[in-house]
Amino acid sequence: MSKSKKNNSASPDEKASDVSAKDLQQRPAGPHKQTLSDSLIETSQDLAVRSFRWYLLFPVLIFALAFVLDKQLFIWRFPDYYLRTASYISYEHKIQLMDEMELYLRIPPDQRKKVLVMFGNSRTTSFNNAYIDANHPDWILYNFSVPGGTADYFCYMLEEFQERNLRPDFVFFAVTPQGMNATPSIAMDEVMLNGLSTGFILRNFTRYNVSDVSNYAAKELFWTYQYRPKLKVILERWKNHSEGARELRYFNAITQYNLLQNRGSVPYGDGNAPEQNPDFLRKTAEGTWRDFLSPFKINPGQVYFNEHMVELANELQIPNALLWVKVGPFLRELKANRRINDPDAVEAVTIRDVFVPIMKDIESRHDTRFVDMNYTDGIQCDRFYDSSHMAAYCFPEFTDFLFAHIRSRADDL
């Protein structure tokens, strides 16, 4: 009897199989003839896939294609045919210069010269190391000046000094009203593009204008937007078996050599006094005013960086000074007397009226000095290549002026 029951009983799996077979026979023919219900085979992901509008990916594909094509212009030596600036070479060299200075500073102080660092721009590049060796033999200059150098770059480099615990014996910061203008007609973006890390920009995001950051992002993503290759320039350099491209390579090689040999300085000219053409100097003064000083509105972010670089130097216990380098007579006149174009200004003021109090305020609240070479503490030499750049002929006196200031701060050394 028990054996019969055992044979007639069915396992749960067998029962399920019987039910499935029965259901299968009873289901009507048509689109729902599957054995499993729709709820078991249909998922929310299926619905999302069917409803996704694939054409929305078209802009992404276009962006990716543009990004890839953009980089094709920068392979091999093709940039030599259209690049119109070599300023990036100076920025790249400063990392090497920091390494070189770090090795020198490891030498015990009583066995080496004192180290002077210049943070500046194109107005502070023409120092002659041979002159320094002959006339100020106890000092050695490491020149961290770069084209368009501004306070944010100086802060970035000083953060690197802190990271490496580099403590030179004195630092000059070359300061300019141009570097503090939030509204120049020509963008001063060399520092952001060539000198700063993305991390530094992100950490100090609120110190920059939205337009500055968007310009940086666009030029970092698309290099053709940054360098603007022009067919006319390419064809010109292609002539005579690429003579123009070879000349650029030679110029770049000479620049790199001079930067390495002179620890960041690039002596210019033969040292003779250049002839002064008043019409040319007046024209270049107006050009500088138009391109970089009109309209003029103080950039709060750059005010912060000017103060912060002094704070960083003082944290490292490095004596320092804010140096307003001398410019040509016509540009000095404009900065002292021409009213600035600032729609938000409540009263008519000049560049000098705005800039000097900011520097004096930083001086009053921090251990630094403001050295005004344009109106109060200038040198006698008044020869210029253009309205902004002092001739190499004046740099010996300029050099002596700097070391005289250092000697006057003997108690700080």
Short mmCIF file of C-alpha atoms in Angstrom, two decimals:
data_model
loop_
_atom_site.label_atom_id
_atom_site.label_comp_id
_atom_site.label_asym_id
_atom_site.label_seq_id
_atom_site.Cartn_x
_atom_site.Cartn_y
_atom_site.Cartn_z
CA MET A 1 0.00 0.00 0.00
CA SER A 2 2.70 2.46 0.92
CA LYS A 3 4.58 1.61 -2.23
CA SER A 4 1.52 2.42 -4.31
CA LYS A 5 1.18 5.81 -2.63
CA LYS A 6 4.79 6.53 -3.26
CA ASN A 7 4.47 5.81 -6.93
CA ASN A 8 1.32 7.91 -7.31
CA SER A 9 2.68 10.97 -5.47
CA ALA A 10 4.54 13.74 -7.35
CA SER A 11 7.32 16.05 -6.26
CA PRO A 12 6.76 19.85 -6.15
CA ASP A 13 8.98 20.27 -9.23
CA GLU A 14 6.92 17.73 -11.13
CA LYS A 15 3.71 19.48 -10.09
CA ALA A 16 5.09 22.80 -11.25
CA SER A 17 6.03 21.18 -14.52
CA ASP A 18 2.53 19.80 -14.95
CA VAL A 19 0.98 23.19 -14.21
CA SER A 20 3.30 24.91 -16.63
CA ALA A 21 2.44 22.43 -19.34
CA LYS A 22 -1.26 22.85 -18.67
CA ASP A 23 -0.98 26.64 -18.68
CA LEU A 24 0.95 26.47 -21.89
CA GLN A 25 -1.81 24.49 -23.56
CA GLN A 26 -4.53 26.86 -22.32
CA ARG A 27 -2.78 30.15 -23.27
CA PRO A 28 -4.20 31.70 -26.42
CA ALA A 29 -2.07 32.11 -29.47
CA GLY A 30 -0.76 35.56 -30.24
CA PRO A 31 1.85 38.01 -28.95
CA HIS A 32 1.50 36.72 -25.37
CA LYS A 33 2.12 33.07 -26.03
CA GLN A 34 5.36 33.02 -23.89
CA THR A 35 5.28 30.84 -20.84
CA LEU A 36 6.62 33.57 -18.53
CA SER A 37 4.58 36.60 -17.63
CA ASP A 38 5.58 40.08 -18.90
CA SER A 39 6.33 41.15 -15.34
CA LEU A 40 9.16 38.64 -15.22
CA ILE A 41 10.84 39.54 -18.51
CA GLU A 42 10.19 43.31 -18.70
CA THR A 43 12.43 45.61 -16.63
CA SER A 44 12.66 49.34 -16.06
CA GLN A 45 16.00 49.29 -17.87
CA ASP A 46 14.28 47.97 -21.00
CA LEU A 47 11.85 50.84 -20.91
CA ALA A 48 14.70 53.32 -20.46
CA VAL A 49 16.60 51.88 -23.41
CA ARG A 50 13.56 52.01 -25.71
CA SER A 51 12.67 55.54 -24.64
CA PHE A 52 16.25 56.93 -24.77
CA ARG A 53 16.73 59.47 -27.54
CA TRP A 54 20.01 58.35 -29.03
CA TYR A 55 20.28 61.47 -31.13
CA LEU A 56 21.09 63.34 -27.90
CA LEU A 57 24.55 61.76 -28.08
CA PHE A 58 25.26 63.59 -31.32
CA PRO A 59 26.66 66.76 -29.62
CA VAL A 60 28.87 64.56 -27.44
CA LEU A 61 30.24 62.81 -30.51
CA ILE A 62 30.85 66.15 -32.22
CA PHE A 63 32.69 67.43 -29.12
CA ALA A 64 34.85 64.30 -28.94
CA LEU A 65 35.68 64.53 -32.65
CA ALA A 66 36.58 68.23 -32.34
CA PHE A 67 38.77 67.49 -29.31
CA VAL A 68 40.70 64.78 -31.17
CA LEU A 69 41.10 66.84 -34.35
CA ASP A 70 42.25 69.84 -32.31
CA LYS A 71 45.24 67.89 -30.99
CA GLN A 72 46.38 66.84 -34.46
CA LEU A 73 47.83 70.31 -35.02
CA PHE A 74 50.22 69.79 -32.12
CA ILE A 75 51.95 66.58 -33.15
CA TRP A 76 55.46 66.36 -34.57
CA ARG A 77 57.05 69.81 -35.22
CA PHE A 78 54.00 71.37 -36.81
CA PRO A 79 53.56 74.01 -34.04
CA ASP A 80 56.81 75.60 -35.29
CA TYR A 81 54.86 76.74 -38.33
CA TYR A 82 52.28 78.83 -36.50
CA LEU A 83 53.27 79.55 -32.87
CA ARG A 84 53.80 83.28 -32.33
CA THR A 85 54.99 83.21 -28.72
CA ALA A 86 57.72 81.43 -26.80
CA SER A 87 56.63 82.57 -23.35
CA TYR A 88 55.86 78.99 -22.33
CA ILE A 89 59.62 78.29 -22.44
CA SER A 90 60.21 80.76 -19.62
CA TYR A 91 57.48 79.21 -17.47
CA GLU A 92 58.79 75.67 -18.05
CA HIS A 93 62.31 76.77 -17.16
CA LYS A 94 61.27 78.06 -13.73
CA ILE A 95 60.68 74.52 -12.49
CA GLN A 96 64.26 73.66 -13.47
CA LEU A 97 65.45 76.88 -11.86
CA MET A 98 63.76 75.95 -8.60
CA ASP A 99 65.54 72.59 -8.65
CA GLU A 100 68.86 74.37 -9.26
CA MET A 101 68.26 76.84 -6.43
CA GLU A 102 67.25 74.04 -4.07
CA LEU A 103 70.60 72.32 -4.62
CA TYR A 104 72.45 75.59 -4.03
CA LEU A 105 70.55 76.34 -0.82
CA ARG A 106 71.60 72.97 0.59
CA ILE A 107 75.14 74.30 0.79
CA PRO A 108 75.84 75.62 4.33
CA PRO A 109 75.26 79.41 4.45
CA ASP A 110 78.86 80.13 5.42
CA GLN A 111 80.06 78.31 2.29
CA ARG A 112 77.83 79.97 -0.31
CA LYS A 113 76.63 83.37 -1.47
CA LYS A 114 73.41 84.91 -0.28
CA VAL A 115 70.47 84.17 -2.56
CA LEU A 116 68.31 86.91 -4.09
CA VAL A 117 65.06 85.93 -5.83
CA MET A 118 63.24 88.19 -8.26
CA PHE A 119 59.58 87.47 -8.92
CA GLY A 120 58.67 89.71 -11.81
CA ASN A 121 57.65 90.10 -15.42
CA SER A 122 59.23 91.13 -18.70
CA ARG A 123 60.41 94.38 -17.07
CA THR A 124 62.75 92.50 -14.73
CA THR A 125 64.45 89.98 -17.02
CA SER A 126 67.57 91.79 -18.30
CA PHE A 127 69.86 91.52 -15.28
CA ASN A 128 73.50 90.77 -16.00
CA ASN A 129 74.97 88.14 -13.69
CA ALA A 130 78.53 89.11 -14.61
CA TYR A 131 77.81 92.63 -13.31
CA ILE A 132 76.37 91.21 -10.08
CA ASP A 133 79.40 88.94 -9.61
CA ALA A 134 81.77 91.89 -10.08
CA ASN A 135 79.93 94.51 -8.03
CA HIS A 136 77.95 92.50 -5.48
CA PRO A 137 80.08 89.36 -5.08
CA ASP A 138 78.35 88.17 -1.92
CA TRP A 139 75.06 87.63 -3.74
CA ILE A 140 73.65 85.37 -6.46
CA LEU A 141 70.41 86.08 -8.36
CA TYR A 142 67.77 83.52 -9.28
CA ASN A 143 65.35 85.29 -11.57
CA PHE A 144 61.82 83.84 -11.54
CA SER A 145 60.43 86.60 -13.76
CA VAL A 146 58.06 85.40 -16.50
CA PRO A 147 56.18 87.21 -19.29
CA GLY A 148 53.03 88.71 -17.79
CA GLY A 149 54.01 87.64 -14.28
CA THR A 150 51.35 88.50 -11.70
CA ALA A 151 50.84 87.92 -7.98
CA ASP A 152 48.90 84.67 -8.34
CA TYR A 153 51.91 83.10 -10.06
CA PHE A 154 54.20 84.37 -7.30
CA CYS A 155 51.87 82.81 -4.71
CA TYR A 156 51.90 79.52 -6.59
CA MET A 157 55.70 79.46 -6.68
CA LEU A 158 55.97 80.40 -3.01
CA GLU A 159 53.68 77.51 -2.14
CA GLU A 160 56.23 75.33 -3.94
CA PHE A 161 58.96 77.01 -1.86
CA GLN A 162 57.02 76.09 1.28
CA GLU A 163 56.61 72.51 0.11
CA ARG A 164 60.37 72.22 -0.39
CA ASN A 165 61.29 74.50 2.54
CA LEU A 166 63.28 76.84 0.28
CA ARG A 167 64.40 80.00 2.07
CA PRO A 168 66.36 82.46 -0.07
CA ASP A 169 67.87 85.47 1.68
CA PHE A 170 65.74 88.14 0.01
CA VAL A 171 62.80 88.35 -2.40
CA PHE A 172 61.60 91.19 -4.61
CA PHE A 173 58.03 91.11 -5.93
CA ALA A 174 57.56 93.25 -9.05
CA VAL A 175 54.04 94.70 -8.82
CA THR A 176 52.07 96.50 -11.53
CA PRO A 177 48.66 98.18 -11.90
CA GLN A 178 48.17 96.18 -15.11
CA GLY A 179 48.32 92.96 -13.13
CA MET A 180 45.54 94.19 -10.83
CA ASN A 181 43.13 95.33 -13.54
CA ALA A 182 39.96 93.24 -13.78
CA THR A 183 38.92 94.71 -17.13
CA PRO A 184 41.87 94.89 -19.58
CA SER A 185 41.02 95.09 -23.26
CA ILE A 186 43.50 92.28 -23.95
CA ALA A 187 43.25 89.22 -21.74
CA MET A 188 46.27 88.70 -19.50
CA ASP A 189 45.98 84.93 -19.35
CA GLU A 190 49.58 83.78 -19.81
CA VAL A 191 49.98 83.05 -16.11
CA MET A 192 46.84 80.92 -15.84
CA LEU A 193 47.61 78.96 -19.01
CA ASN A 194 51.35 78.48 -18.61
CA GLY A 195 52.23 79.02 -14.98
CA LEU A 196 49.51 77.68 -12.68
CA SER A 197 48.39 74.16 -11.93
CA THR A 198 44.74 73.20 -12.27
CA GLY A 199 44.76 72.35 -8.57
CA PHE A 200 45.87 75.88 -7.64
CA ILE A 201 43.14 77.41 -9.80
CA LEU A 202 40.49 75.16 -8.25
CA ARG A 203 41.68 75.96 -4.72
CA ASN A 204 41.47 79.68 -5.48
CA PHE A 205 38.43 79.49 -7.75
CA THR A 206 36.60 82.32 -5.99
CA ARG A 207 39.55 84.68 -6.53
CA TYR A 208 39.07 84.65 -10.30
CA ASN A 209 36.38 86.15 -12.51
CA VAL A 210 34.00 83.68 -14.15
CA SER A 211 35.21 84.91 -17.54
CA ASP A 212 38.83 84.16 -16.57
CA VAL A 213 37.97 80.60 -15.55
CA SER A 214 35.83 79.92 -18.62
CA ASN A 215 38.58 81.31 -20.85
CA TYR A 216 41.11 79.06 -19.10
CA ALA A 217 38.90 75.98 -19.49
CA ALA A 218 38.23 76.64 -23.17
CA LYS A 219 41.89 77.20 -24.02
CA GLU A 220 43.04 74.20 -22.01
CA LEU A 221 40.55 71.96 -23.79
CA PHE A 222 41.06 73.34 -27.29
CA TRP A 223 44.62 74.37 -28.03
CA THR A 224 43.78 75.86 -31.41
CA TYR A 225 41.62 78.38 -29.55
CA GLN A 226 44.59 79.22 -27.36
CA TYR A 227 47.24 79.55 -30.09
CA ARG A 228 45.02 80.60 -33.03
CA PRO A 229 46.98 79.11 -35.98
CA LYS A 230 46.78 81.38 -39.02
CA LEU A 231 47.14 80.06 -42.54
CA LYS A 232 49.08 83.16 -43.58
CA VAL A 233 51.72 82.50 -40.90
CA ILE A 234 51.94 78.80 -41.79
CA LEU A 235 52.46 79.51 -45.49
CA GLU A 236 55.06 82.19 -44.73
CA ARG A 237 57.12 79.85 -42.56
CA TRP A 238 56.80 77.09 -45.15
CA LYS A 239 58.68 79.14 -47.74
CA ASN A 240 62.31 78.48 -48.64
CA HIS A 241 62.39 74.96 -47.23
CA SER A 242 60.67 75.95 -43.95
CA GLU A 243 63.09 78.80 -43.25
CA GLY A 244 60.63 80.55 -40.93
CA ALA A 245 60.05 77.42 -38.86
CA ARG A 246 63.79 76.83 -38.54
CA GLU A 247 64.30 80.43 -37.40
CA LEU A 248 61.70 79.94 -34.67
CA ARG A 249 63.43 76.76 -33.50
CA TYR A 250 66.73 78.62 -33.38
CA PHE A 251 65.18 81.48 -31.40
CA ASN A 252 63.62 79.03 -28.93
CA ALA A 253 66.93 77.20 -28.52
CA ILE A 254 68.78 80.47 -27.84
CA THR A 255 66.11 81.51 -25.33
CA GLN A 256 66.38 78.20 -23.48
CA TYR A 257 70.17 78.44 -23.46
CA ASN A 258 70.15 82.00 -22.08
CA LEU A 259 67.64 81.10 -19.37
CA LEU A 260 69.77 78.17 -18.26
CA GLN A 261 73.06 80.06 -18.40
CA ASN A 262 71.76 83.16 -16.62
CA ARG A 263 69.53 81.54 -14.00
CA GLY A 264 66.32 82.95 -15.44
CA SER A 265 67.60 86.31 -16.71
CA VAL A 266 67.80 87.12 -20.42
CA PRO A 267 70.27 89.98 -21.02
CA TYR A 268 69.10 91.97 -24.01
CA GLY A 269 70.99 94.26 -26.34
CA ASP A 270 74.64 95.32 -26.30
CA GLY A 271 74.35 97.52 -23.21
CA ASN A 272 74.59 100.77 -25.16
CA ALA A 273 72.10 103.57 -24.61
CA PRO A 274 69.34 103.29 -27.24
CA GLU A 275 68.15 106.39 -29.02
CA GLN A 276 64.92 107.76 -27.60
CA ASN A 277 62.16 108.57 -30.07
CA PRO A 278 59.53 110.65 -28.22
CA ASP A 279 56.83 109.91 -30.80
CA PHE A 280 57.42 106.17 -30.52
CA LEU A 281 57.49 106.24 -26.72
CA ARG A 282 54.30 108.29 -26.62
CA LYS A 283 52.61 105.91 -29.07
CA THR A 284 53.56 102.81 -27.07
CA ALA A 285 52.41 104.50 -23.85
CA GLU A 286 49.00 105.09 -25.39
CA GLY A 287 48.97 101.49 -26.63
CA THR A 288 49.71 100.14 -23.16
CA TRP A 289 47.00 102.35 -21.70
CA ARG A 290 44.46 101.24 -24.31
CA ASP A 291 45.26 97.51 -24.07
CA PHE A 292 45.79 97.03 -20.33
CA LEU A 293 44.62 100.07 -18.36
CA SER A 294 41.37 101.22 -19.96
CA PRO A 295 38.87 100.56 -18.61
CA PHE A 296 40.49 100.13 -15.20
CA LYS A 297 38.80 98.38 -12.31
CA ILE A 298 40.67 96.82 -9.38
CA ASN A 299 40.50 93.03 -9.29
CA PRO A 300 39.84 91.96 -5.67
CA GLY A 301 41.34 88.55 -6.38
CA GLN A 302 44.66 90.07 -7.41
CA VAL A 303 44.62 92.33 -4.35
CA TYR A 304 44.31 89.16 -2.28
CA PHE A 305 47.19 87.47 -4.11
CA ASN A 306 49.42 90.54 -3.66
CA GLU A 307 48.85 90.40 0.07
CA HIS A 308 49.03 86.62 0.28
CA MET A 309 52.41 86.41 -1.44
CA VAL A 310 53.84 88.68 1.27
CA GLU A 311 52.23 86.51 3.93
CA LEU A 312 53.79 83.39 2.40
CA ALA A 313 57.23 85.00 2.26
CA ASN A 314 56.95 86.11 5.87
CA GLU A 315 55.86 82.63 6.96
CA LEU A 316 59.10 81.38 5.40
CA GLN A 317 60.93 84.23 7.18
CA ILE A 318 62.20 85.66 3.89
CA PRO A 319 62.78 89.45 3.90
CA ASN A 320 60.90 90.93 0.96
CA ALA A 321 59.82 94.09 -0.83
CA LEU A 322 57.10 95.17 -3.27
CA LEU A 323 58.84 96.75 -6.27
CA TRP A 324 57.03 99.06 -8.69
CA VAL A 325 59.54 98.99 -11.54
CA LYS A 326 60.20 102.20 -13.42
CA VAL A 327 58.40 102.73 -16.73
CA GLY A 328 58.86 105.31 -19.47
CA PRO A 329 58.15 109.02 -18.92
CA PHE A 330 54.98 109.16 -21.02
CA LEU A 331 53.45 106.14 -19.30
CA ARG A 332 54.39 107.59 -15.91
CA GLU A 333 52.60 110.77 -16.87
CA LEU A 334 49.45 108.89 -17.91
CA LYS A 335 49.36 106.88 -14.69
CA ALA A 336 49.80 109.98 -12.56
CA ASN A 337 47.48 112.40 -14.36
CA ARG A 338 44.96 110.73 -16.68
CA ARG A 339 41.62 109.91 -15.08
CA ILE A 340 40.76 106.25 -15.22
CA ASN A 341 37.77 104.92 -17.11
CA ASP A 342 35.81 103.18 -14.36
CA PRO A 343 32.01 103.53 -14.47
CA ASP A 344 31.78 102.51 -10.80
CA ALA A 345 34.21 105.14 -9.55
CA VAL A 346 32.52 107.70 -7.31
CA GLU A 347 35.14 110.32 -8.09
CA ALA A 348 37.72 110.99 -10.77
CA VAL A 349 40.97 109.25 -9.86
CA THR A 350 44.18 108.18 -11.56
CA ILE A 351 46.01 104.85 -11.68
CA ARG A 352 48.48 106.18 -9.14
CA ASP A 353 45.65 107.31 -6.84
CA VAL A 354 44.22 103.78 -6.82
CA PHE A 355 47.34 101.60 -6.92
CA VAL A 356 49.67 103.23 -4.39
CA PRO A 357 47.24 103.15 -1.42
CA ILE A 358 46.71 99.41 -1.94
CA MET A 359 50.46 98.80 -1.80
CA LYS A 360 50.83 101.11 1.19
CA ASP A 361 48.06 99.25 3.00
CA ILE A 362 49.80 95.91 2.48
CA GLU A 363 53.06 97.48 3.66
CA SER A 364 51.41 98.84 6.81
CA ARG A 365 49.94 95.48 7.85
CA HIS A 366 52.82 93.17 6.95
CA ASP A 367 56.57 93.03 7.32
CA THR A 368 57.47 94.31 3.85
CA ARG A 369 58.38 97.54 2.04
CA PHE A 370 56.81 99.23 -0.96
CA VAL A 371 59.51 100.57 -3.29
CA ASP A 372 58.13 103.07 -5.81
CA MET A 373 60.68 103.54 -8.61
CA ASN A 374 58.35 105.74 -10.66
CA TYR A 375 57.60 108.72 -8.45
CA THR A 376 59.58 108.59 -5.21
CA ASP A 377 62.55 106.20 -5.20
CA GLY A 378 63.56 106.07 -8.82
CA ILE A 379 66.94 105.79 -10.51
CA GLN A 380 68.43 108.46 -12.73
CA CYS A 381 68.71 106.36 -15.88
CA ASP A 382 65.71 107.00 -18.12
CA ARG A 383 66.33 104.98 -21.30
CA PHE A 384 63.65 102.65 -22.62
CA TYR A 385 63.04 100.26 -25.50
CA ASP A 386 59.35 101.18 -25.35
CA SER A 387 57.11 102.87 -22.80
CA SER A 388 57.13 99.82 -20.51
CA HIS A 389 60.57 98.24 -20.76
CA MET A 390 63.73 99.78 -19.39
CA ALA A 391 66.78 99.43 -21.63
CA ALA A 392 69.54 97.04 -20.60
CA TYR A 393 71.72 100.16 -20.46
CA CYS A 394 69.92 101.08 -17.21
CA PHE A 395 70.15 97.68 -15.54
CA PRO A 396 73.53 98.24 -13.84
CA GLU A 397 72.07 101.24 -12.00
CA PHE A 398 68.85 99.30 -11.45
CA THR A 399 70.89 96.44 -9.95
CA ASP A 400 72.80 98.77 -7.63
CA PHE A 401 69.50 100.32 -6.55
CA LEU A 402 68.12 96.92 -5.52
CA PHE A 403 71.19 95.97 -3.52
CA ALA A 404 71.22 99.39 -1.84
CA HIS A 405 67.69 98.65 -0.66
CA ILE A 406 68.78 95.23 0.62
CA ARG A 407 71.65 96.83 2.56
CA SER A 408 69.21 99.30 4.10
CA ARG A 409 67.32 96.28 5.44
CA ALA A 410 70.40 94.73 7.04
CA ASP A 411 68.54 94.18 10.31
CA ASP A 412 66.08 91.91 8.47
CA LEU A 413 68.76 89.67 6.99
#
